[in-house]
Amino acid sequence: NKPHVPRPCHRLDYDTSGIIVMALTPHAQRYGQMAFEDRRTDKTYVALVAGHLVEDEGIVEFAIGKVPDESEEYNRWACDVMGIGDASSSEAQGRLQFIEGSLREARTEWKVSTRLSVPINEGNGKDGNDSDGSTLVAKYTRVDLKPVTGRGHQLRLHMAAIGHPILGDELHAPKEVADAAPRLCLHAQSLRL
């Protein structure tokens, strides 16, 4: 009879920091895994995103699935922002073609915590000013995120889909946003079973 090795009851994306639940007994592991599977958890993440969100709170509901990535040897996660998902649809021509059976509903609730404006020192003029004399400003927003569902890369995809990618996201953000931070600015802040 082998002793139980503590194991996680769930996963975080590789680059995401923060809290994770570890099961110390087999019973706790079954309970924890079922709580996540049955959506009996309350998770909150905090992220730093590009730009200022106009609204103070909102909901993102775009399905998430996998699409073939011809430049890599694996499939990648993507958001179905057009709401089509059907590769045979005539409207889907030229849009993402999801791998059959991979597309699943996803819902994220978000709320603005703080809007930040940071002067930057890379203007065309001297002292960080633009050529017209105005100060250049980088705009960011700190947001609280609640994933109602738990899909791969859900928070990263949903924030990018609404035009506010997470800083440091090398997979789903434009290069200038990915390079704006030394790591992914996404942190699992709280978790309640």
PDB file of C-alpha atoms in Angstrom:
ATOM      1  CA  ASN A   1       0.000   0.000   0.000  1.00  0.00           C
ATOM      2  CA  LYS A   2       1.741   3.144  -1.269  1.00  0.00           C
ATOM      3  CA  PRO A   3       1.479   6.412   0.654  1.00  0.00           C
ATOM      4  CA  HIS A   4      -0.550   9.137  -1.072  1.00  0.00           C
ATOM      5  CA  VAL A   5       1.570  11.721  -2.848  1.00  0.00           C
ATOM      6  CA  PRO A   6       0.022  15.219  -2.619  1.00  0.00           C
ATOM      7  CA  ARG A   7      -1.314  16.214  -6.028  1.00  0.00           C
ATOM      8  CA  PRO A   8      -2.977  19.307  -7.499  1.00  0.00           C
ATOM      9  CA  CYS A   9      -6.763  19.229  -7.926  1.00  0.00           C
ATOM     10  CA  HIS A  10      -6.598  21.574 -10.933  1.00  0.00           C
ATOM     11  CA  ARG A  11      -4.100  23.341 -13.174  1.00  0.00           C
ATOM     12  CA  LEU A  12      -3.058  26.859 -14.058  1.00  0.00           C
ATOM     13  CA  ASP A  13      -1.728  27.872 -17.451  1.00  0.00           C
ATOM     14  CA  TYR A  14       2.056  27.475 -17.412  1.00  0.00           C
ATOM     15  CA  ASP A  15       2.826  31.226 -17.212  1.00  0.00           C
ATOM     16  CA  THR A  16       0.093  32.057 -14.665  1.00  0.00           C
ATOM     17  CA  SER A  17       1.144  32.608 -11.071  1.00  0.00           C
ATOM     18  CA  GLY A  18      -0.926  32.232  -7.935  1.00  0.00           C
ATOM     19  CA  ILE A  19      -2.927  29.914  -5.763  1.00  0.00           C
ATOM     20  CA  ILE A  20      -3.455  26.233  -6.483  1.00  0.00           C
ATOM     21  CA  VAL A  21      -5.260  23.566  -4.420  1.00  0.00           C
ATOM     22  CA  MET A  22      -3.199  20.535  -3.410  1.00  0.00           C
ATOM     23  CA  ALA A  23      -4.880  17.370  -2.113  1.00  0.00           C
ATOM     24  CA  LEU A  24      -3.149  15.706   0.806  1.00  0.00           C
ATOM     25  CA  THR A  25      -5.356  12.568   0.758  1.00  0.00           C
ATOM     26  CA  PRO A  26      -7.033  10.521  -2.012  1.00  0.00           C
ATOM     27  CA  HIS A  27     -10.473  11.533  -0.658  1.00  0.00           C
ATOM     28  CA  ALA A  28      -9.522  15.238  -0.753  1.00  0.00           C
ATOM     29  CA  GLN A  29      -8.249  14.820  -4.301  1.00  0.00           C
ATOM     30  CA  ARG A  30     -11.536  13.265  -5.495  1.00  0.00           C
ATOM     31  CA  TYR A  31     -13.540  15.985  -3.721  1.00  0.00           C
ATOM     32  CA  GLY A  32     -11.369  18.773  -5.117  1.00  0.00           C
ATOM     33  CA  GLN A  33     -11.414  17.467  -8.679  1.00  0.00           C
ATOM     34  CA  MET A  34     -15.201  17.009  -8.572  1.00  0.00           C
ATOM     35  CA  ALA A  35     -15.651  20.551  -7.224  1.00  0.00           C
ATOM     36  CA  PHE A  36     -13.804  21.919 -10.258  1.00  0.00           C
ATOM     37  CA  GLU A  37     -15.577  19.597 -12.681  1.00  0.00           C
ATOM     38  CA  ASP A  38     -19.022  20.504 -11.272  1.00  0.00           C
ATOM     39  CA  ARG A  39     -18.144  24.234 -11.194  1.00  0.00           C
ATOM     40  CA  ARG A  40     -18.558  24.454  -7.421  1.00  0.00           C
ATOM     41  CA  THR A  41     -15.577  26.780  -7.116  1.00  0.00           C
ATOM     42  CA  ASP A  42     -15.237  30.534  -6.981  1.00  0.00           C
ATOM     43  CA  LYS A  43     -11.990  31.695  -8.584  1.00  0.00           C
ATOM     44  CA  THR A  44     -10.692  35.238  -8.928  1.00  0.00           C
ATOM     45  CA  TYR A  45      -7.699  36.309 -10.972  1.00  0.00           C
ATOM     46  CA  VAL A  46      -6.079  39.696 -11.299  1.00  0.00           C
ATOM     47  CA  ALA A  47      -4.534  40.825 -14.582  1.00  0.00           C
ATOM     48  CA  LEU A  48      -2.884  43.865 -16.083  1.00  0.00           C
ATOM     49  CA  VAL A  49      -4.244  44.485 -19.590  1.00  0.00           C
ATOM     50  CA  ALA A  50      -3.372  46.876 -22.387  1.00  0.00           C
ATOM     51  CA  GLY A  51      -5.435  50.041 -22.720  1.00  0.00           C
ATOM     52  CA  HIS A  52      -8.300  51.442 -20.670  1.00  0.00           C
ATOM     53  CA  LEU A  53     -11.533  49.458 -20.669  1.00  0.00           C
ATOM     54  CA  VAL A  54     -14.432  51.847 -21.320  1.00  0.00           C
ATOM     55  CA  GLU A  55     -16.955  50.096 -19.066  1.00  0.00           C
ATOM     56  CA  ASP A  56     -16.344  49.348 -15.379  1.00  0.00           C
ATOM     57  CA  GLU A  57     -17.424  45.713 -15.670  1.00  0.00           C
ATOM     58  CA  GLY A  58     -18.657  43.223 -18.206  1.00  0.00           C
ATOM     59  CA  ILE A  59     -18.993  39.651 -19.396  1.00  0.00           C
ATOM     60  CA  VAL A  60     -17.195  37.951 -22.274  1.00  0.00           C
ATOM     61  CA  GLU A  61     -18.927  34.947 -23.821  1.00  0.00           C
ATOM     62  CA  PHE A  62     -16.968  33.524 -26.740  1.00  0.00           C
ATOM     63  CA  ALA A  63     -16.591  29.793 -27.253  1.00  0.00           C
ATOM     64  CA  ILE A  64     -13.042  28.438 -27.121  1.00  0.00           C
ATOM     65  CA  GLY A  65     -11.592  25.573 -29.106  1.00  0.00           C
ATOM     66  CA  LYS A  66      -8.500  24.335 -30.866  1.00  0.00           C
ATOM     67  CA  VAL A  67      -7.385  25.269 -34.366  1.00  0.00           C
ATOM     68  CA  PRO A  68      -4.566  23.709 -36.393  1.00  0.00           C
ATOM     69  CA  ASP A  69      -1.332  25.677 -36.295  1.00  0.00           C
ATOM     70  CA  GLU A  70       0.616  24.925 -39.441  1.00  0.00           C
ATOM     71  CA  SER A  71       3.734  26.738 -38.200  1.00  0.00           C
ATOM     72  CA  GLU A  72       3.953  24.505 -35.118  1.00  0.00           C
ATOM     73  CA  GLU A  73       3.601  20.796 -34.497  1.00  0.00           C
ATOM     74  CA  TYR A  74       0.563  21.188 -32.250  1.00  0.00           C
ATOM     75  CA  ASN A  75      -2.878  22.764 -32.225  1.00  0.00           C
ATOM     76  CA  ARG A  76      -3.472  26.097 -30.499  1.00  0.00           C
ATOM     77  CA  TRP A  77      -6.327  27.529 -28.457  1.00  0.00           C
ATOM     78  CA  ALA A  78      -8.497  30.166 -30.131  1.00  0.00           C
ATOM     79  CA  CYS A  79     -11.676  32.164 -29.493  1.00  0.00           C
ATOM     80  CA  ASP A  80     -14.733  31.906 -31.731  1.00  0.00           C
ATOM     81  CA  VAL A  81     -15.421  35.645 -31.766  1.00  0.00           C
ATOM     82  CA  MET A  82     -17.678  35.368 -34.815  1.00  0.00           C
ATOM     83  CA  GLY A  83     -19.924  32.825 -33.127  1.00  0.00           C
ATOM     84  CA  ILE A  84     -19.821  30.515 -36.126  1.00  0.00           C
ATOM     85  CA  GLY A  85     -17.753  27.501 -35.151  1.00  0.00           C
ATOM     86  CA  ASP A  86     -19.160  25.479 -38.048  1.00  0.00           C
ATOM     87  CA  ALA A  87     -16.427  24.791 -40.593  1.00  0.00           C
ATOM     88  CA  SER A  88     -19.036  23.893 -43.238  1.00  0.00           C
ATOM     89  CA  SER A  89     -20.878  27.220 -42.973  1.00  0.00           C
ATOM     90  CA  SER A  90     -20.554  29.506 -45.996  1.00  0.00           C
ATOM     91  CA  GLU A  91     -20.069  32.410 -43.544  1.00  0.00           C
ATOM     92  CA  ALA A  92     -17.006  30.636 -42.133  1.00  0.00           C
ATOM     93  CA  GLN A  93     -14.961  30.949 -45.319  1.00  0.00           C
ATOM     94  CA  GLY A  94     -11.654  32.640 -44.489  1.00  0.00           C
ATOM     95  CA  ARG A  95     -12.246  32.414 -40.734  1.00  0.00           C
ATOM     96  CA  LEU A  96     -10.790  30.095 -38.121  1.00  0.00           C
ATOM     97  CA  GLN A  97     -11.553  26.443 -38.693  1.00  0.00           C
ATOM     98  CA  PHE A  98     -11.921  24.741 -35.326  1.00  0.00           C
ATOM     99  CA  ILE A  99     -11.023  21.109 -34.839  1.00  0.00           C
ATOM    100  CA  GLU A 100     -14.241  19.124 -34.742  1.00  0.00           C
ATOM    101  CA  GLY A 101     -15.554  18.627 -31.224  1.00  0.00           C
ATOM    102  CA  SER A 102     -13.065  21.033 -29.591  1.00  0.00           C
ATOM    103  CA  LEU A 103     -15.274  24.138 -29.455  1.00  0.00           C
ATOM    104  CA  ARG A 104     -16.894  24.657 -26.034  1.00  0.00           C
ATOM    105  CA  GLU A 105     -18.785  27.542 -24.453  1.00  0.00           C
ATOM    106  CA  ALA A 106     -16.759  29.869 -22.250  1.00  0.00           C
ATOM    107  CA  ARG A 107     -17.739  32.765 -20.006  1.00  0.00           C
ATOM    108  CA  THR A 108     -15.580  35.290 -18.152  1.00  0.00           C
ATOM    109  CA  GLU A 109     -16.798  38.065 -15.863  1.00  0.00           C
ATOM    110  CA  TRP A 110     -14.494  41.071 -15.475  1.00  0.00           C
ATOM    111  CA  LYS A 111     -14.410  44.196 -13.331  1.00  0.00           C
ATOM    112  CA  VAL A 112     -12.021  47.140 -13.495  1.00  0.00           C
ATOM    113  CA  SER A 113      -9.914  47.570 -10.377  1.00  0.00           C
ATOM    114  CA  THR A 114      -7.696  50.472 -11.471  1.00  0.00           C
ATOM    115  CA  ARG A 115      -7.011  52.397 -14.675  1.00  0.00           C
ATOM    116  CA  LEU A 116      -3.339  53.358 -14.956  1.00  0.00           C
ATOM    117  CA  SER A 117      -1.628  55.960 -17.137  1.00  0.00           C
ATOM    118  CA  VAL A 118       2.158  55.809 -17.109  1.00  0.00           C
ATOM    119  CA  PRO A 119       4.333  58.465 -18.800  1.00  0.00           C
ATOM    120  CA  ILE A 120       6.903  56.890 -21.110  1.00  0.00           C
ATOM    121  CA  ASN A 121      10.302  58.256 -22.024  1.00  0.00           C
ATOM    122  CA  GLU A 122      10.361  57.275 -25.680  1.00  0.00           C
ATOM    123  CA  GLY A 123       8.961  60.292 -27.500  1.00  0.00           C
ATOM    124  CA  ASN A 124      10.049  61.772 -30.802  1.00  0.00           C
ATOM    125  CA  GLY A 125      10.935  64.981 -28.985  1.00  0.00           C
ATOM    126  CA  LYS A 126      13.122  65.537 -25.942  1.00  0.00           C
ATOM    127  CA  ASP A 127      12.146  64.612 -22.366  1.00  0.00           C
ATOM    128  CA  GLY A 128       9.662  61.917 -23.411  1.00  0.00           C
ATOM    129  CA  ASN A 129       7.407  64.321 -25.287  1.00  0.00           C
ATOM    130  CA  ASP A 130       5.927  63.647 -28.688  1.00  0.00           C
ATOM    131  CA  SER A 131       6.864  65.928 -31.586  1.00  0.00           C
ATOM    132  CA  ASP A 132       3.849  68.147 -30.771  1.00  0.00           C
ATOM    133  CA  GLY A 133       5.056  68.632 -27.183  1.00  0.00           C
ATOM    134  CA  SER A 134       2.495  66.315 -25.545  1.00  0.00           C
ATOM    135  CA  THR A 135       3.692  63.678 -23.086  1.00  0.00           C
ATOM    136  CA  LEU A 136       3.438  60.094 -24.291  1.00  0.00           C
ATOM    137  CA  VAL A 137       1.395  57.887 -21.983  1.00  0.00           C
ATOM    138  CA  ALA A 138       1.024  54.109 -21.786  1.00  0.00           C
ATOM    139  CA  LYS A 139      -2.460  53.089 -20.674  1.00  0.00           C
ATOM    140  CA  TYR A 140      -3.102  49.905 -18.708  1.00  0.00           C
ATOM    141  CA  THR A 141      -5.989  48.541 -16.665  1.00  0.00           C
ATOM    142  CA  ARG A 142      -5.856  46.262 -13.655  1.00  0.00           C
ATOM    143  CA  VAL A 143      -8.886  43.966 -13.838  1.00  0.00           C
ATOM    144  CA  ASP A 144     -10.405  41.305 -11.605  1.00  0.00           C
ATOM    145  CA  LEU A 145     -11.387  38.259 -13.669  1.00  0.00           C
ATOM    146  CA  LYS A 146     -13.804  35.468 -12.749  1.00  0.00           C
ATOM    147  CA  PRO A 147     -13.828  32.500 -15.108  1.00  0.00           C
ATOM    148  CA  VAL A 148     -17.288  30.938 -14.907  1.00  0.00           C
ATOM    149  CA  THR A 149     -16.044  28.104 -17.111  1.00  0.00           C
ATOM    150  CA  GLY A 150     -12.518  26.709 -17.111  1.00  0.00           C
ATOM    151  CA  ARG A 151     -11.208  26.449 -20.658  1.00  0.00           C
ATOM    152  CA  GLY A 152      -7.582  26.434 -21.741  1.00  0.00           C
ATOM    153  CA  HIS A 153      -6.177  29.967 -21.995  1.00  0.00           C
ATOM    154  CA  GLN A 154      -9.698  31.313 -21.379  1.00  0.00           C
ATOM    155  CA  LEU A 155      -8.794  34.553 -19.606  1.00  0.00           C
ATOM    156  CA  ARG A 156      -5.974  35.327 -22.020  1.00  0.00           C
ATOM    157  CA  LEU A 157      -8.161  34.668 -25.075  1.00  0.00           C
ATOM    158  CA  HIS A 158     -11.195  36.539 -23.788  1.00  0.00           C
ATOM    159  CA  MET A 159      -9.266  39.691 -22.862  1.00  0.00           C
ATOM    160  CA  ALA A 160      -7.466  39.664 -26.210  1.00  0.00           C
ATOM    161  CA  ALA A 161     -10.808  39.141 -28.008  1.00  0.00           C
ATOM    162  CA  ILE A 162     -12.247  42.352 -26.513  1.00  0.00           C
ATOM    163  CA  GLY A 163      -9.152  44.319 -27.525  1.00  0.00           C
ATOM    164  CA  HIS A 164      -7.351  44.358 -24.165  1.00  0.00           C
ATOM    165  CA  PRO A 165      -4.737  41.582 -24.160  1.00  0.00           C
ATOM    166  CA  ILE A 166      -2.891  40.714 -20.979  1.00  0.00           C
ATOM    167  CA  LEU A 167       0.595  42.238 -20.708  1.00  0.00           C
ATOM    168  CA  GLY A 168       3.378  39.707 -21.219  1.00  0.00           C
ATOM    169  CA  ASP A 169       1.152  37.228 -23.114  1.00  0.00           C
ATOM    170  CA  GLU A 170       3.463  35.836 -25.777  1.00  0.00           C
ATOM    171  CA  LEU A 171       0.789  33.535 -27.224  1.00  0.00           C
ATOM    172  CA  HIS A 172      -2.261  35.740 -27.780  1.00  0.00           C
ATOM    173  CA  ALA A 173      -1.144  39.382 -27.603  1.00  0.00           C
ATOM    174  CA  PRO A 174       0.530  41.576 -30.234  1.00  0.00           C
ATOM    175  CA  LYS A 175       4.321  41.746 -29.854  1.00  0.00           C
ATOM    176  CA  GLU A 176       4.340  45.236 -28.286  1.00  0.00           C
ATOM    177  CA  VAL A 177       1.905  44.068 -25.568  1.00  0.00           C
ATOM    178  CA  ALA A 178       3.782  40.806 -25.010  1.00  0.00           C
ATOM    179  CA  ASP A 179       7.031  42.781 -24.647  1.00  0.00           C
ATOM    180  CA  ALA A 180       5.488  45.353 -22.259  1.00  0.00           C
ATOM    181  CA  ALA A 181       6.145  43.094 -19.239  1.00  0.00           C
ATOM    182  CA  PRO A 182       8.870  40.558 -18.418  1.00  0.00           C
ATOM    183  CA  ARG A 183       6.248  37.851 -17.686  1.00  0.00           C
ATOM    184  CA  LEU A 184       2.537  37.179 -18.060  1.00  0.00           C
ATOM    185  CA  CYS A 185       0.636  39.631 -15.824  1.00  0.00           C
ATOM    186  CA  LEU A 186      -2.013  37.118 -14.728  1.00  0.00           C
ATOM    187  CA  HIS A 187      -2.275  35.937 -11.125  1.00  0.00           C
ATOM    188  CA  ALA A 188      -4.711  33.480  -9.512  1.00  0.00           C
ATOM    189  CA  GLN A 189      -5.627  35.614  -6.504  1.00  0.00           C
ATOM    190  CA  SER A 190      -8.291  33.618  -4.656  1.00  0.00           C
ATOM    191  CA  LEU A 191     -10.055  30.284  -4.800  1.00  0.00           C
ATOM    192  CA  ARG A 192     -12.976  29.024  -2.757  1.00  0.00           C
ATOM    193  CA  LEU A 193     -14.402  25.494  -2.809  1.00  0.00           C
TER     194      LEU A 193
END
